[in-house]
Amino acid sequence: MTHEADQPIEWLRCDAPASDVVITSRVRLARNFAGFPFTGRADTSERAQILRIAQSQILDADLAPKVMWVDITELSDTERRVLVERHLISSNHAEGDQPRAVAVSSPDERLAIMVNEEDHLRIQVIRAGLDLTDAFEQANTADDKIESRADFAFSPRFGYLTACPTNVGTGLRVSAMLHLPALRLTGDLEKVKRAAKGMNLAVRGFFGEGSEAAGDLYQISNQTTLGRSEREILQQFEQVVVPRIMEFERSARLTLAQKRPYFFEDQIFRALAILRSARLMKIEEAMTLLGVVRLGIVSSLINDVPLATLHNLILNVQTAHLQRTHKRNMSQRERRIERAALIRNALKEPNHG
Amino acid sequence: MSHQCDRCGKPATVHEVTVHAGEKVERNLCQECAREEGLVAGPHAPINELITKFVMSHGAAAKKQSAQSPRAKPCPVCGITLAQFKQSGLLGCPSCYTSFADALAPLIERMQQGATHHSGKTPRRAGATVDRHERIALLRRQLHDAIQAEQYERAASLRDQIIQTGEPVAPSSDTPDPQNACGGDDGREAP
């Protein structure tokens, strides 16, 4: 499958609500077909059957103007990693040769349904900025449409039945990708992470479970799925939890700008200068510096770099995207050279042509 | 009033009161010892650890209570055991929630911050179909096993039982029209 590099995919949009702090909002519904074992327990032929059923139901359900069906077993390693980097599939889903797929709405990539991940279906919807209600509506509608053609495993007591009991009930996970560079600079990040855990939230890095927080990007999500309705979970998260953390970050930004303006500006312009000059760039360093430059853009200190350019870089400096752009596997050294060149080129100062 | 840990003498933060044979037993433990004793979960105790703790303690209690240990008994539909669940953290099939209800209920309550029952969306077609699907899934699984074991007479009988339910022998993508497939008597009703 191919992606255009400059395609307007959802999470790169820049005009979204609360996008100074919230990069994306995401909801996910876990569903399993009745009458089958869960994916992990299903043998190859059962998985193939589940895949066929899911394919016809998803493609016939009219979920979006255009839905691409991607058979992951047919993809190269790089193509699989591209899907992970675009947050369309999990790292787990990229591994292995058992029948598995992802259905993606094209070209916006707002809807992605993983088939035969830990659960038969993982219906995921993403929105730029803080817009969980809209994301939930789309996921819920997709669920209704698929459900009108299939029986999902459900029990009146435990709700939607999932392979892991941590997802049982609504099967709903809501999450937000937050950009928290100022909290790191003021040293208050740990405090906020502890507070988030106190509010019963999971805090993860950019690429989900077990990943490091690259670029000061953090995913926070609800941990409990049982006992509260979808609306309650959503409302609590969107109207209480996320705004509270947003306020922490915004006030840290204000504190920095007012009380330590030289330090604040130095951090930002130093990051931009390195990105504009470096000849070798590791992915970790690139993400950190791009994160700081993003802070400079949303704080109106950097005015000659559009936010869209920066968001595109966050995606295109990733290893698999880089290799796809150059249509070959590259050594680590080659990647660092090409990554640095890509960034320099994208951030070129206008008067330098 | 501050207590010291009964085990190591550090300041105690966990106070356990149990009643044994009508006698009240109090214990004071520090966070660390309480964790080792399984009284509290670590601040970010991984789910698997939680499962191990709960399934194990449940298994032990159940063993005392009943002669046939439910812990060793596999789910009749998918064949997974509680020990396997404990290892992977994943259940084998939807019926596991029924098969292991006794062990799962306290674990789920713990994982879900005290919640025990679903609140929220209900699939329009759910309800009476749930049991029926479990039954068909069980028959299909038994048929599969019979064929694997080359028990063809048994397989034929199982196949006939599945056909009698009106469902295809192998699940297919052609979902039957609910109006036709589920007339009044199997209990499935239109929303």
Coordinates of C-alpha atoms in Angstrom, one line a residue, chain B residues 11-174:
Chain B
P11 CA 6.7 2.3 60.3
A12 CA 3.6 0.3 59.4
T13 CA 1.1 1.7 56.8
V14 CA -1.1 -1.4 56.3
H15 CA -3.3 -2.6 59.1
E16 CA -5.0 -5.9 58.5
V17 CA -7.8 -7.2 60.7
T18 CA -8.9 -10.8 60.2
V19 CA -11.2 -13.0 62.2
H20 CA -10.0 -16.5 62.8
A21 CA -12.4 -18.8 64.6
G22 CA -14.1 -15.9 66.3
E23 CA -10.9 -14.3 67.4
K24 CA -9.8 -11.0 66.0
V25 CA -6.2 -11.0 64.7
E26 CA -4.5 -7.7 63.9
R27 CA -1.4 -7.3 61.8
N28 CA 0.6 -4.1 61.1
L29 CA 2.9 -4.1 58.0
C30 CA 4.9 -1.6 56.1
Q31 CA 4.1 -1.0 52.5
E32 CA 7.0 -3.3 51.3
C33 CA 6.1 -6.3 53.5
A34 CA 2.4 -5.9 52.8
R35 CA 3.2 -6.1 49.1
E36 CA 5.3 -9.2 49.6
E37 CA 2.4 -10.7 51.6
G38 CA 0.1 -9.9 48.7
L39 CA -2.1 -7.5 50.8
V40 CA -1.5 -4.5 48.5
A41 CA -0.7 -4.2 44.9
G42 CA 2.4 -2.3 44.0
P43 CA 1.8 1.3 42.7
H44 CA 2.0 0.1 39.1
A45 CA 1.6 -3.6 39.6
P46 CA 1.5 -5.1 36.2
I47 CA -1.8 -6.8 35.4
N48 CA -0.1 -10.2 35.1
E49 CA 1.1 -9.9 38.7
L50 CA -2.4 -9.0 39.8
I51 CA -3.8 -12.0 38.0
T52 CA -1.2 -14.3 39.5
K53 CA -2.0 -13.1 42.9
F54 CA -5.8 -13.3 42.5
V55 CA -6.0 -16.6 40.6
M56 CA -3.5 -18.2 43.0
S57 CA -5.3 -17.1 46.1
H58 CA -8.6 -18.0 44.7
G59 CA -7.3 -21.3 43.5
A60 CA -6.0 -22.1 47.0
A61 CA -9.3 -21.1 48.6
A62 CA -11.3 -23.1 46.2
K63 CA -9.2 -26.2 46.7
K64 CA -10.0 -26.2 50.4
Q65 CA -13.6 -25.7 49.7
S66 CA -14.4 -28.3 47.1
A67 CA -13.1 -31.7 46.4
Q68 CA -12.7 -31.2 42.7
S69 CA -10.4 -28.3 42.2
P70 CA -12.0 -25.8 39.8
R71 CA -8.6 -24.4 39.2
A72 CA -7.5 -27.4 37.2
K73 CA -10.7 -27.7 35.2
P74 CA -10.4 -26.3 31.8
C75 CA -13.1 -24.1 30.0
P76 CA -15.3 -26.7 28.3
V77 CA -15.6 -24.5 25.2
C78 CA -12.0 -23.5 24.4
G79 CA -10.0 -25.8 26.7
I80 CA -7.9 -23.1 28.4
T81 CA -7.1 -23.5 32.1
L82 CA -6.9 -20.9 34.8
A83 CA -3.2 -21.6 35.0
Q84 CA -2.8 -20.7 31.3
F85 CA -4.8 -17.5 31.8
K86 CA -2.6 -16.7 34.8
Q87 CA 0.4 -17.0 32.5
S88 CA -0.8 -15.0 29.5
G89 CA -3.3 -12.7 31.1
L90 CA -5.6 -13.5 28.3
L91 CA -8.8 -15.6 28.3
G92 CA -9.5 -18.2 25.6
C93 CA -13.0 -17.5 24.6
P94 CA -16.2 -15.6 25.6
S95 CA -17.4 -18.6 27.6
C96 CA -14.4 -18.4 29.9
Y97 CA -16.2 -15.6 31.6
T98 CA -18.9 -18.2 32.6
S99 CA -16.5 -21.1 33.1
F100 CA -14.2 -19.2 35.5
A101 CA -16.9 -16.9 36.9
D102 CA -15.9 -17.6 40.5
A103 CA -12.2 -16.9 40.0
L104 CA -12.7 -13.9 37.6
A105 CA -15.3 -11.9 39.5
P106 CA -13.0 -10.8 42.3
L107 CA -10.1 -10.2 39.9
I108 CA -12.3 -8.1 37.6
E109 CA -13.6 -6.2 40.6
R110 CA -10.0 -5.4 41.5
M111 CA -8.9 -4.5 38.0
Q112 CA -11.9 -2.3 37.4
Q113 CA -11.8 -0.3 40.6
G114 CA -14.6 -2.0 42.4
A115 CA -17.0 -2.3 39.4
T116 CA -18.7 -5.6 39.1
H117 CA -21.4 -5.0 36.5
H118 CA -21.6 -3.6 33.0
S119 CA -23.3 -0.2 32.5
G120 CA -23.6 1.2 29.1
K121 CA -24.1 0.1 25.6
T122 CA -25.9 -3.2 24.9
P123 CA -25.8 -4.7 21.5
R124 CA -29.2 -4.7 19.9
R125 CA -29.0 -8.3 19.0
A126 CA -27.6 -9.6 22.3
G127 CA -29.5 -11.2 25.1
A128 CA -31.0 -14.5 24.4
T129 CA -28.5 -15.2 21.6
V130 CA -25.6 -15.4 24.1
D131 CA -26.3 -18.8 25.4
R132 CA -27.2 -20.1 22.0
H133 CA -23.9 -19.0 20.7
E134 CA -22.0 -20.6 23.5
R135 CA -23.8 -23.8 22.8
I136 CA -23.0 -23.6 19.1
A137 CA -19.4 -22.7 19.7
L138 CA -19.0 -25.7 22.0
L139 CA -20.5 -28.0 19.4
R140 CA -18.2 -26.6 16.7
R141 CA -15.2 -27.0 18.9
Q142 CA -16.1 -30.6 19.8
L143 CA -16.7 -31.3 16.1
H144 CA -13.3 -29.9 15.3
D145 CA -11.7 -32.0 17.9
A146 CA -13.6 -35.1 16.8
I147 CA -12.4 -34.7 13.2
Q148 CA -8.8 -34.1 14.5
A149 CA -9.1 -37.4 16.5
E150 CA -10.6 -39.2 13.5
Q151 CA -13.7 -40.0 15.5
Y152 CA -16.0 -39.8 12.5
E153 CA -19.2 -41.2 14.0
R154 CA -19.0 -38.7 16.8
A155 CA -18.2 -36.0 14.3
A156 CA -21.3 -36.9 12.2
S157 CA -23.5 -36.7 15.3
L158 CA -22.1 -33.4 16.3
R159 CA -22.5 -32.0 12.8
D160 CA -26.2 -33.1 12.9
Q161 CA -26.7 -31.3 16.2
I162 CA -25.2 -28.1 14.8
I163 CA -27.4 -28.4 11.6
Q164 CA -30.5 -28.7 13.9
T165 CA -29.7 -25.4 15.5
G166 CA -30.2 -23.8 12.0
E167 CA -26.6 -22.4 12.0
P168 CA -24.0 -23.4 9.4
V169 CA -21.6 -26.1 10.5
A170 CA -18.7 -23.7 10.0
P171 CA -19.3 -20.1 10.9
S172 CA -19.7 -18.2 7.6
S173 CA -19.7 -14.6 6.6
D174 CA -23.3 -14.9 5.4

